[in-house]
Amino acid sequence: MVAAIAAVLLLALIFVAPALINVDRYRPQVISYLQEKTGKQVEIGRLALTFFPVRIHIEHLGVKNPPIFPAGYVIQVARIDAELSVGALLRRQVVIKSLVLENPVLNLTSDPDGPWNFENPKSTISVTDFPLALISSVTIKRGFIVASNLLPSDAAGPVFFEAHEISCELQQVNLVGILNPASSSVDGQGRLKAGLLRFGAVEARDLDSKLRLESRHVFFTDIKTEVYGGNAVGSLSFDLSKKNTSFNTSARISGINLAQLLAAFPNGGGRMTGKMEGDVRLTGEIEHSMRPLAGIRGTGHLTVRHGQVPSLKLNANLMKLAHFNDLGPAKDDPSSFNLITTDLELADQRISSKVIDIDGYGVDVDGSGSVSVSGSDELNYRGLAEITTKESFFTNTIARLSGATLKDGKLQFPFRIGGTIDSPVFSKGKGDKDVDAPVLQ
């Protein structure tokens, strides 16, 4: 009988006590407290309490942007489950052991004067009075993050970063460090997966990486992801401590469908095809402008195999410079190539290459030059082309009279390419000088 009574009392404690302890009636006080500490308007749909383990359930949490930002939310979460430490409760303390966020939507916005919308320079938060100072475990399910800058006029600027379908496990999360711009602590680390990540115009899918939050920095390391039919491994980091956020990324890529990659950029479709591999390093500041990534700088080495450059019609134009039309193995597709290898340097909105090696079908090219990526698409390239097939005596004679030289029975001649990507202009060269008018296409 005693055992039965004890069992009934235990069941009553488990199932009835939470109903008797109506924590939702304290919702106004919780909202007021959070607003005082964060300096932002807070919305909570409902509070509930369960035992074994002791958990606080929050439904429909919303934190609004501070006044200097446009109307909207810093974060919205459909449901939060916070497990409390029973030992800490017995000492009249609130310590969060674990936190689970379902369907969180995080909108990060940077003001031209420096602060982010999740910060509050006037916040009174401290480690001693905010109960969520350190959380052992934070789990994010089905999250979404978007980041953008305000323009100097304080109007909304374009989105430069977003991640969809996020799942994340973080340990030792320091909420005070995240909210307080003066903090210099490690604010959490763990692992993150995302169904889709977009940085600028470039997309990556099925991303898996380590994540570390540290003193106004965000680090994605050991990244593995799918990119336009290929794969990439590398790292990406953001520095949020200055007026303009800066980033640094490095990647090793393989099997990239170049046509798909270029199609992601304005007016990039149809420029070039092939499979690309290589390594790239990019860095720069994210500016408060309509082109936030215009200041990117970088270096790399790339190889493209089995592709086409329709606007260049490489072999056809080079053959015209030598004044003969026997295209040999490339006569059916003069825009095609077998292999391109090149170095690259990106600076001042221009991509420069010191060594470009093109293995075409019937033509080999060694060159150098640059192309503008500021919108003008201006070309400035020069090089030496070699016709790999041996031609007839008559063809060789005519070609040599046109400025070509004969080496090991193969024709060679210098050339230049000007104009734009859409309308390239080929001309003959002698060393590093043009000697003839542009050849009409």
Short mmCIF file of C-alpha atoms in Angstrom, two decimals:
data_model
loop_
_atom_site.label_atom_id
_atom_site.label_comp_id
_atom_site.label_asym_id
_atom_site.label_seq_id
_atom_site.Cartn_x
_atom_site.Cartn_y
_atom_site.Cartn_z
CA MET A 1 0.00 0.00 0.00
CA VAL A 2 2.83 2.42 0.86
CA ALA A 3 4.56 1.62 -2.45
CA ALA A 4 1.33 2.25 -4.36
CA ILE A 5 0.78 5.59 -2.60
CA ALA A 6 4.40 6.60 -3.34
CA ALA A 7 3.91 5.70 -7.02
CA VAL A 8 0.74 7.81 -7.22
CA LEU A 9 2.49 10.77 -5.60
CA LEU A 10 5.41 10.44 -8.03
CA LEU A 11 3.07 10.37 -11.02
CA ALA A 12 1.22 13.36 -9.63
CA LEU A 13 4.52 15.23 -9.31
CA ILE A 14 5.49 14.39 -12.87
CA PHE A 15 2.18 15.11 -14.61
CA VAL A 16 0.26 17.47 -12.32
CA ALA A 17 2.94 19.73 -10.84
CA PRO A 18 3.86 21.36 -14.16
CA ALA A 19 0.23 22.29 -14.65
CA LEU A 20 0.02 23.76 -11.15
CA ILE A 21 3.25 25.69 -11.66
CA ASN A 22 2.09 28.03 -14.40
CA VAL A 23 5.34 29.67 -15.46
CA ASP A 24 3.57 31.43 -18.34
CA ARG A 25 2.17 33.93 -15.85
CA TYR A 26 5.76 35.17 -15.38
CA ARG A 27 6.12 35.85 -19.11
CA PRO A 28 5.73 39.67 -18.79
CA GLN A 29 8.49 39.78 -16.16
CA VAL A 30 10.77 37.61 -18.31
CA ILE A 31 10.18 39.84 -21.33
CA SER A 32 10.83 42.97 -19.29
CA TYR A 33 14.07 41.52 -17.88
CA LEU A 34 15.37 40.49 -21.31
CA GLN A 35 14.51 43.87 -22.80
CA GLU A 36 16.37 45.65 -20.01
CA LYS A 37 19.48 43.51 -20.44
CA THR A 38 19.59 43.42 -24.27
CA GLY A 39 18.21 46.86 -25.10
CA LYS A 40 15.87 45.30 -27.67
CA GLN A 41 12.15 44.58 -27.87
CA VAL A 42 11.43 40.94 -27.05
CA GLU A 43 8.37 38.83 -27.88
CA ILE A 44 7.49 35.47 -26.28
CA GLY A 45 4.41 33.50 -27.29
CA ARG A 46 4.25 31.08 -24.36
CA LEU A 47 6.31 29.67 -21.47
CA ALA A 48 5.95 26.14 -20.07
CA LEU A 49 7.75 23.95 -17.53
CA THR A 50 8.35 20.19 -17.47
CA PHE A 51 10.23 17.96 -15.00
CA PHE A 52 12.62 15.02 -15.26
CA PRO A 53 14.66 16.66 -16.57
CA VAL A 54 13.67 20.19 -15.62
CA ARG A 55 13.06 22.13 -18.82
CA ILE A 56 11.72 25.54 -19.73
CA HIS A 57 9.89 25.62 -23.08
CA ILE A 58 9.63 28.87 -24.99
CA GLU A 59 7.35 29.13 -28.01
CA HIS A 60 7.71 31.83 -30.66
CA LEU A 61 10.59 33.95 -29.39
CA GLY A 62 11.29 37.13 -31.32
CA VAL A 63 13.97 39.79 -30.71
CA LYS A 64 13.56 42.98 -32.75
CA ASN A 65 16.21 45.22 -34.26
CA PRO A 66 17.42 48.14 -32.12
CA PRO A 67 16.19 51.63 -33.16
CA ILE A 68 19.14 52.54 -35.43
CA PHE A 69 18.25 49.64 -37.77
CA PRO A 70 15.24 49.18 -40.06
CA ALA A 71 12.15 47.51 -38.62
CA GLY A 72 12.51 43.76 -38.37
CA TYR A 73 13.85 40.97 -36.20
CA VAL A 74 17.37 40.05 -35.20
CA ILE A 75 16.18 36.53 -34.45
CA GLN A 76 12.96 34.55 -34.45
CA VAL A 77 12.72 31.02 -33.07
CA ALA A 78 9.69 28.75 -33.34
CA ARG A 79 10.57 26.79 -30.17
CA ILE A 80 13.31 26.75 -27.56
CA ASP A 81 13.86 23.98 -25.01
CA ALA A 82 16.21 24.90 -22.15
CA GLU A 83 17.31 22.20 -19.70
CA LEU A 84 18.11 23.61 -16.24
CA SER A 85 20.61 22.36 -13.68
CA VAL A 86 18.70 21.03 -10.67
CA GLY A 87 21.73 21.48 -8.42
CA ALA A 88 21.98 25.14 -9.38
CA LEU A 89 18.24 25.64 -8.75
CA LEU A 90 18.68 24.29 -5.22
CA ARG A 91 21.30 27.02 -4.74
CA ARG A 92 18.81 29.60 -6.07
CA GLN A 93 20.73 29.94 -9.34
CA VAL A 94 19.61 29.47 -12.93
CA VAL A 95 22.13 27.56 -15.04
CA ILE A 96 21.28 26.34 -18.54
CA LYS A 97 22.76 22.89 -19.21
CA SER A 98 21.56 22.63 -22.80
CA LEU A 99 19.56 24.65 -25.29
CA VAL A 100 17.69 23.38 -28.37
CA LEU A 101 16.51 25.90 -30.98
CA GLU A 102 14.04 24.74 -33.62
CA ASN A 103 13.58 26.69 -36.86
CA PRO A 104 15.61 29.76 -35.82
CA VAL A 105 15.83 32.62 -38.33
CA LEU A 106 18.81 34.94 -37.75
CA ASN A 107 18.98 38.25 -39.64
CA LEU A 108 22.41 39.88 -39.18
CA THR A 109 22.75 43.51 -40.29
CA SER A 110 25.76 45.82 -40.04
CA ASP A 111 25.43 49.60 -39.73
CA PRO A 112 27.88 51.84 -41.68
CA ASP A 113 29.12 53.25 -38.35
CA GLY A 114 30.18 49.82 -37.17
CA PRO A 115 27.72 48.06 -34.83
CA TRP A 116 25.69 44.98 -35.70
CA ASN A 117 22.00 44.66 -34.93
CA PHE A 118 22.62 41.86 -32.40
CA GLU A 119 24.87 44.15 -30.34
CA ASN A 120 23.87 46.74 -27.81
CA PRO A 121 26.71 49.10 -26.80
CA LYS A 122 24.59 50.38 -23.89
CA SER A 123 23.74 46.91 -22.61
CA THR A 124 24.05 46.26 -18.88
CA ILE A 125 24.71 42.55 -19.41
CA SER A 126 27.41 41.06 -17.21
CA VAL A 127 28.53 37.57 -16.32
CA THR A 128 27.21 37.96 -12.79
CA ASP A 129 23.63 38.99 -13.52
CA PHE A 130 22.68 37.27 -16.80
CA PRO A 131 21.69 33.62 -16.26
CA LEU A 132 22.73 32.45 -19.74
CA ALA A 133 26.37 33.47 -19.37
CA LEU A 134 27.65 30.02 -20.37
CA ILE A 135 25.65 27.18 -21.94
CA SER A 136 27.22 23.74 -22.11
CA SER A 137 25.43 22.64 -25.27
CA VAL A 138 23.42 24.43 -27.96
CA THR A 139 21.66 22.51 -30.73
CA ILE A 140 20.21 24.23 -33.79
CA LYS A 141 17.66 22.45 -35.97
CA ARG A 142 16.54 23.65 -39.41
CA GLY A 143 18.13 27.10 -39.02
CA PHE A 144 18.42 29.97 -41.48
CA ILE A 145 20.98 32.81 -41.42
CA VAL A 146 21.17 35.87 -43.64
CA ALA A 147 23.73 38.72 -43.40
CA SER A 148 23.70 42.14 -45.07
CA ASN A 149 25.03 45.69 -44.70
CA LEU A 150 23.15 48.96 -44.51
CA LEU A 151 24.09 51.54 -47.12
CA PRO A 152 25.51 54.94 -46.03
CA SER A 153 21.95 56.29 -46.39
CA ASP A 154 20.87 53.63 -43.82
CA ALA A 155 18.78 51.94 -46.52
CA ALA A 156 18.99 48.16 -46.72
CA GLY A 157 21.86 46.87 -48.82
CA PRO A 158 22.18 43.56 -50.71
CA VAL A 159 22.58 40.25 -48.88
CA PHE A 160 26.18 38.99 -49.04
CA PHE A 161 25.88 35.76 -47.02
CA GLU A 162 23.12 33.26 -46.31
CA ALA A 163 22.85 29.67 -45.12
CA HIS A 164 19.77 27.42 -45.30
CA GLU A 165 18.74 24.19 -43.56
CA ILE A 166 21.34 24.56 -40.82
CA SER A 167 21.95 21.88 -38.24
CA CYS A 168 24.55 22.71 -35.64
CA GLU A 169 25.99 21.40 -32.37
CA LEU A 170 27.92 23.94 -30.27
CA GLN A 171 29.62 23.53 -26.90
CA GLN A 172 30.40 26.10 -24.19
CA VAL A 173 28.41 28.92 -25.77
CA ASN A 174 29.05 32.31 -24.14
CA LEU A 175 25.95 34.41 -24.78
CA VAL A 176 27.42 37.41 -22.96
CA GLY A 177 30.41 37.35 -25.31
CA ILE A 178 28.15 37.27 -28.36
CA LEU A 179 25.99 40.17 -27.23
CA ASN A 180 28.72 42.34 -25.73
CA PRO A 181 30.98 44.03 -28.35
CA ALA A 182 33.73 44.52 -25.74
CA SER A 183 34.03 40.78 -25.10
CA SER A 184 37.24 38.98 -26.12
CA SER A 185 36.31 35.39 -25.43
CA VAL A 186 35.72 32.11 -27.20
CA ASP A 187 31.94 32.18 -27.60
CA GLY A 188 31.37 28.60 -28.74
CA GLN A 189 32.63 25.86 -31.02
CA GLY A 190 31.28 22.74 -32.65
CA ARG A 191 30.14 21.42 -36.01
CA LEU A 192 27.79 22.86 -38.60
CA LYS A 193 25.99 21.43 -41.62
CA ALA A 194 24.00 23.42 -44.18
CA GLY A 195 21.90 22.34 -47.13
CA LEU A 196 22.79 25.54 -49.01
CA LEU A 197 25.35 28.27 -48.36
CA ARG A 198 25.65 31.36 -50.56
CA PHE A 199 28.50 33.89 -50.33
CA GLY A 200 28.11 36.66 -52.86
CA ALA A 201 27.03 34.99 -56.09
CA VAL A 202 28.68 31.62 -55.36
CA GLU A 203 26.62 28.73 -53.97
CA ALA A 204 27.73 25.63 -52.09
CA ARG A 205 25.51 22.69 -51.18
CA ASP A 206 25.61 19.95 -48.54
CA LEU A 207 28.26 21.82 -46.57
CA ASP A 208 29.92 20.19 -43.56
CA SER A 209 32.44 22.11 -41.44
CA LYS A 210 33.77 22.89 -38.00
CA LEU A 211 32.51 26.18 -36.54
CA ARG A 212 34.18 28.43 -33.98
CA LEU A 213 32.91 31.75 -32.57
CA GLU A 214 35.75 33.75 -31.08
CA SER A 215 36.07 37.40 -30.11
CA ARG A 216 34.00 38.96 -32.94
CA HIS A 217 35.27 36.35 -35.38
CA VAL A 218 33.47 33.47 -37.08
CA PHE A 219 35.58 30.57 -38.37
CA PHE A 220 34.42 27.80 -40.72
CA THR A 221 37.23 25.23 -40.94
CA ASP A 222 37.65 21.77 -42.48
CA ILE A 223 34.91 22.66 -44.96
CA LYS A 224 33.71 19.95 -47.33
CA THR A 225 31.02 20.89 -49.82
CA GLU A 226 29.59 20.39 -53.30
CA VAL A 227 30.03 23.30 -55.73
CA TYR A 228 28.49 23.37 -59.22
CA GLY A 229 28.84 19.68 -59.92
CA GLY A 230 32.26 19.43 -58.26
CA ASN A 231 33.77 19.49 -54.79
CA ALA A 232 35.62 21.98 -52.60
CA VAL A 233 37.55 21.74 -49.34
CA GLY A 234 38.90 24.71 -47.41
CA SER A 235 38.08 27.40 -44.86
CA LEU A 236 36.14 30.66 -44.52
CA SER A 237 36.34 33.27 -41.75
CA PHE A 238 34.72 36.62 -40.94
CA ASP A 239 36.08 39.43 -38.76
CA LEU A 240 33.21 41.50 -37.31
CA SER A 241 35.31 43.68 -35.03
CA LYS A 242 35.79 46.65 -37.39
CA LYS A 243 33.60 49.13 -39.23
CA ASN A 244 33.67 46.99 -42.38
CA THR A 245 33.47 43.25 -41.90
CA SER A 246 36.39 41.46 -43.55
CA PHE A 247 36.64 37.88 -44.74
CA ASN A 248 39.32 35.38 -45.68
CA THR A 249 38.79 32.14 -47.57
CA SER A 250 40.89 29.46 -49.21
CA ALA A 251 39.66 26.49 -51.19
CA ARG A 252 40.89 23.54 -53.17
CA ILE A 253 38.38 22.78 -55.94
CA SER A 254 37.93 19.90 -58.39
CA GLY A 255 35.41 18.92 -61.05
CA ILE A 256 33.68 22.33 -61.10
CA ASN A 257 31.29 22.84 -64.03
CA LEU A 258 32.63 26.18 -65.26
CA ALA A 259 29.50 27.02 -67.28
CA GLN A 260 27.32 26.66 -64.16
CA LEU A 261 29.73 28.73 -62.05
CA LEU A 262 29.90 31.61 -64.54
CA ALA A 263 26.11 31.58 -64.99
CA ALA A 264 25.80 32.58 -61.32
CA PHE A 265 27.35 35.98 -62.10
CA PRO A 266 25.61 38.82 -64.02
CA ASN A 267 26.17 38.41 -67.77
CA GLY A 268 28.38 35.38 -67.10
CA GLY A 269 26.28 32.77 -68.89
CA GLY A 270 27.69 31.24 -72.04
CA ARG A 271 31.19 32.69 -71.62
CA MET A 272 33.15 29.47 -71.16
CA THR A 273 32.67 25.74 -70.57
CA GLY A 274 34.82 22.95 -69.20
CA LYS A 275 35.77 21.26 -65.93
CA MET A 276 37.85 23.36 -63.52
CA GLU A 277 40.22 22.43 -60.71
CA GLY A 278 42.83 24.23 -58.68
CA ASP A 279 43.29 26.35 -55.56
CA VAL A 280 42.09 29.86 -54.76
CA ARG A 281 42.65 32.31 -51.87
CA LEU A 282 40.39 35.35 -51.50
CA THR A 283 40.25 38.15 -48.93
CA GLY A 284 38.75 41.60 -48.59
CA GLU A 285 36.36 43.93 -46.80
CA ILE A 286 32.60 43.74 -47.21
CA GLU A 287 31.66 47.30 -48.05
CA HIS A 288 28.46 49.19 -47.26
CA SER A 289 27.53 49.60 -50.93
CA MET A 290 25.42 48.01 -53.64
CA ARG A 291 28.50 45.96 -54.56
CA PRO A 292 29.70 44.84 -51.12
CA LEU A 293 32.29 42.39 -52.48
CA ALA A 294 33.82 44.72 -55.11
CA GLY A 295 37.05 45.03 -53.10
CA ILE A 296 37.93 41.33 -53.15
CA ARG A 297 41.61 40.47 -53.58
CA GLY A 298 43.04 37.05 -54.22
CA THR A 299 45.47 34.65 -55.85
CA GLY A 300 45.26 31.16 -57.26
CA HIS A 301 46.18 28.55 -59.85
CA LEU A 302 43.50 27.01 -62.07
CA THR A 303 43.21 24.33 -64.72
CA VAL A 304 40.26 23.99 -67.12
CA ARG A 305 39.87 20.90 -69.29
CA HIS A 306 37.90 20.12 -72.44
CA GLY A 307 35.97 23.34 -72.90
CA GLN A 308 34.99 26.11 -75.23
CA VAL A 309 35.27 29.90 -75.33
CA PRO A 310 32.57 30.78 -77.88
CA SER A 311 33.30 34.51 -78.07
CA LEU A 312 37.02 34.03 -78.73
CA LYS A 313 36.90 31.35 -81.45
CA LEU A 314 40.55 30.88 -80.55
CA ASN A 315 41.86 28.93 -83.52
CA ALA A 316 39.78 30.71 -86.17
CA ASN A 317 40.98 34.16 -85.10
CA LEU A 318 44.61 33.12 -84.74
CA MET A 319 44.52 31.43 -88.12
CA LYS A 320 43.23 34.67 -89.69
CA LEU A 321 46.24 36.46 -88.32
CA ALA A 322 48.45 34.10 -90.31
CA HIS A 323 46.24 34.49 -93.40
CA PHE A 324 45.43 30.87 -93.98
CA ASN A 325 42.29 28.85 -93.30
CA ASP A 326 43.32 25.21 -92.99
CA LEU A 327 42.07 24.69 -89.43
CA GLY A 328 43.17 21.09 -89.27
CA PRO A 329 41.75 19.19 -86.25
CA ALA A 330 39.85 22.28 -85.02
CA LYS A 331 38.00 23.09 -88.23
CA ASP A 332 34.67 21.82 -86.84
CA ASP A 333 34.90 23.74 -83.55
CA PRO A 334 37.39 26.62 -83.56
CA SER A 335 36.32 27.82 -80.07
CA SER A 336 37.31 24.58 -78.34
CA PHE A 337 40.41 23.78 -76.30
CA ASN A 338 41.87 20.73 -74.61
CA LEU A 339 43.55 22.33 -71.59
CA ILE A 340 44.08 25.77 -70.03
CA THR A 341 46.37 26.30 -67.04
CA THR A 342 46.94 29.73 -65.50
CA ASP A 343 47.86 31.63 -62.39
CA LEU A 344 45.62 34.50 -61.33
CA GLU A 345 45.73 37.59 -59.17
CA LEU A 346 42.59 39.55 -58.35
CA ALA A 347 43.03 43.19 -57.31
CA ASP A 348 41.36 46.52 -58.08
CA GLN A 349 38.52 44.69 -59.85
CA ARG A 350 40.88 43.15 -62.40
CA ILE A 351 42.06 39.54 -62.86
CA SER A 352 45.67 39.33 -64.04
CA SER A 353 47.65 36.27 -65.14
CA LYS A 354 51.43 36.12 -65.62
CA VAL A 355 51.51 32.70 -67.31
CA ILE A 356 48.66 31.31 -69.40
CA ASP A 357 49.18 28.01 -71.23
CA ILE A 358 46.44 26.99 -73.68
CA ASP A 359 46.51 23.61 -75.39
CA GLY A 360 44.00 24.05 -78.20
CA TYR A 361 43.11 21.65 -80.97
CA GLY A 362 45.77 22.49 -83.52
CA VAL A 363 47.02 25.60 -81.66
CA ASP A 364 49.16 26.00 -78.53
CA VAL A 365 49.26 29.41 -76.86
CA ASP A 366 51.54 30.91 -74.19
CA GLY A 367 50.37 34.29 -72.99
CA SER A 368 49.67 36.75 -70.20
CA GLY A 369 47.35 39.66 -69.52
CA SER A 370 44.28 40.79 -67.61
CA VAL A 371 40.52 41.26 -67.77
CA SER A 372 38.38 43.80 -65.95
CA VAL A 373 35.62 42.55 -63.62
CA SER A 374 34.29 46.02 -62.82
CA GLY A 375 31.60 45.71 -65.47
CA SER A 376 33.50 46.91 -68.55
CA ASP A 377 34.85 43.36 -69.30
CA GLU A 378 37.89 45.00 -70.94
CA LEU A 379 40.54 42.57 -72.26
CA ASN A 380 44.28 43.15 -72.45
CA TYR A 381 46.17 39.98 -73.40
CA ARG A 382 49.23 39.14 -75.46
CA GLY A 383 50.95 35.92 -76.31
CA LEU A 384 52.66 33.59 -78.76
CA ALA A 385 50.66 31.05 -80.73
CA GLU A 386 52.05 27.94 -82.37
CA ILE A 387 50.28 25.94 -85.06
CA THR A 388 50.96 22.37 -83.95
CA THR A 389 50.30 20.75 -87.32
CA LYS A 390 52.94 21.01 -90.05
CA GLU A 391 51.59 22.90 -93.06
CA SER A 392 52.42 22.84 -96.76
CA PHE A 393 55.32 24.80 -98.25
CA PHE A 394 52.88 27.26 -99.84
CA THR A 395 50.98 27.84 -96.58
CA ASN A 396 54.19 28.29 -94.61
CA THR A 397 55.53 30.78 -97.15
CA ILE A 398 52.36 32.89 -97.06
CA ALA A 399 52.25 32.78 -93.27
CA ARG A 400 55.89 33.82 -92.90
CA LEU A 401 55.30 36.75 -95.21
CA SER A 402 52.47 37.75 -92.83
CA GLY A 403 54.79 37.92 -89.79
CA ALA A 404 54.91 34.31 -88.58
CA THR A 405 58.14 32.41 -87.94
CA LEU A 406 58.87 28.77 -88.63
CA LYS A 407 60.32 26.59 -85.88
CA ASP A 408 60.73 22.82 -86.24
CA GLY A 409 58.36 22.93 -89.18
CA LYS A 410 55.61 24.66 -87.15
CA LEU A 411 54.39 28.22 -87.48
CA GLN A 412 54.64 30.66 -84.57
CA PHE A 413 53.45 34.25 -84.34
CA PRO A 414 52.77 36.83 -81.60
CA PHE A 415 49.29 38.26 -81.08
CA ARG A 416 47.29 40.63 -78.88
CA ILE A 417 43.67 40.51 -77.72
CA GLY A 418 41.84 43.73 -76.81
CA GLY A 419 38.22 44.79 -76.84
CA THR A 420 35.81 43.10 -74.44
CA ILE A 421 34.77 39.58 -73.55
CA ASP A 422 31.70 39.87 -75.79
CA SER A 423 33.62 41.53 -78.63
CA PRO A 424 37.31 40.54 -78.51
CA VAL A 425 39.63 42.22 -81.02
CA PHE A 426 42.64 40.24 -82.28
CA SER A 427 45.72 41.85 -83.78
CA LYS A 428 49.16 40.70 -84.81
CA GLY A 429 52.04 41.55 -82.54
CA LYS A 430 55.80 41.77 -82.78
CA GLY A 431 57.29 41.14 -79.40
CA ASP A 432 55.13 43.29 -77.13
CA LYS A 433 53.95 45.71 -79.86
CA ASP A 434 51.02 45.70 -82.26
CA VAL A 435 52.09 46.16 -85.87
CA ASP A 436 48.85 45.80 -87.77
CA ALA A 437 45.31 47.07 -87.53
CA PRO A 438 42.83 44.79 -85.74
CA VAL A 439 41.67 41.80 -87.74
CA LEU A 440 37.95 41.94 -88.45
CA GLN A 441 35.99 38.89 -87.38
#
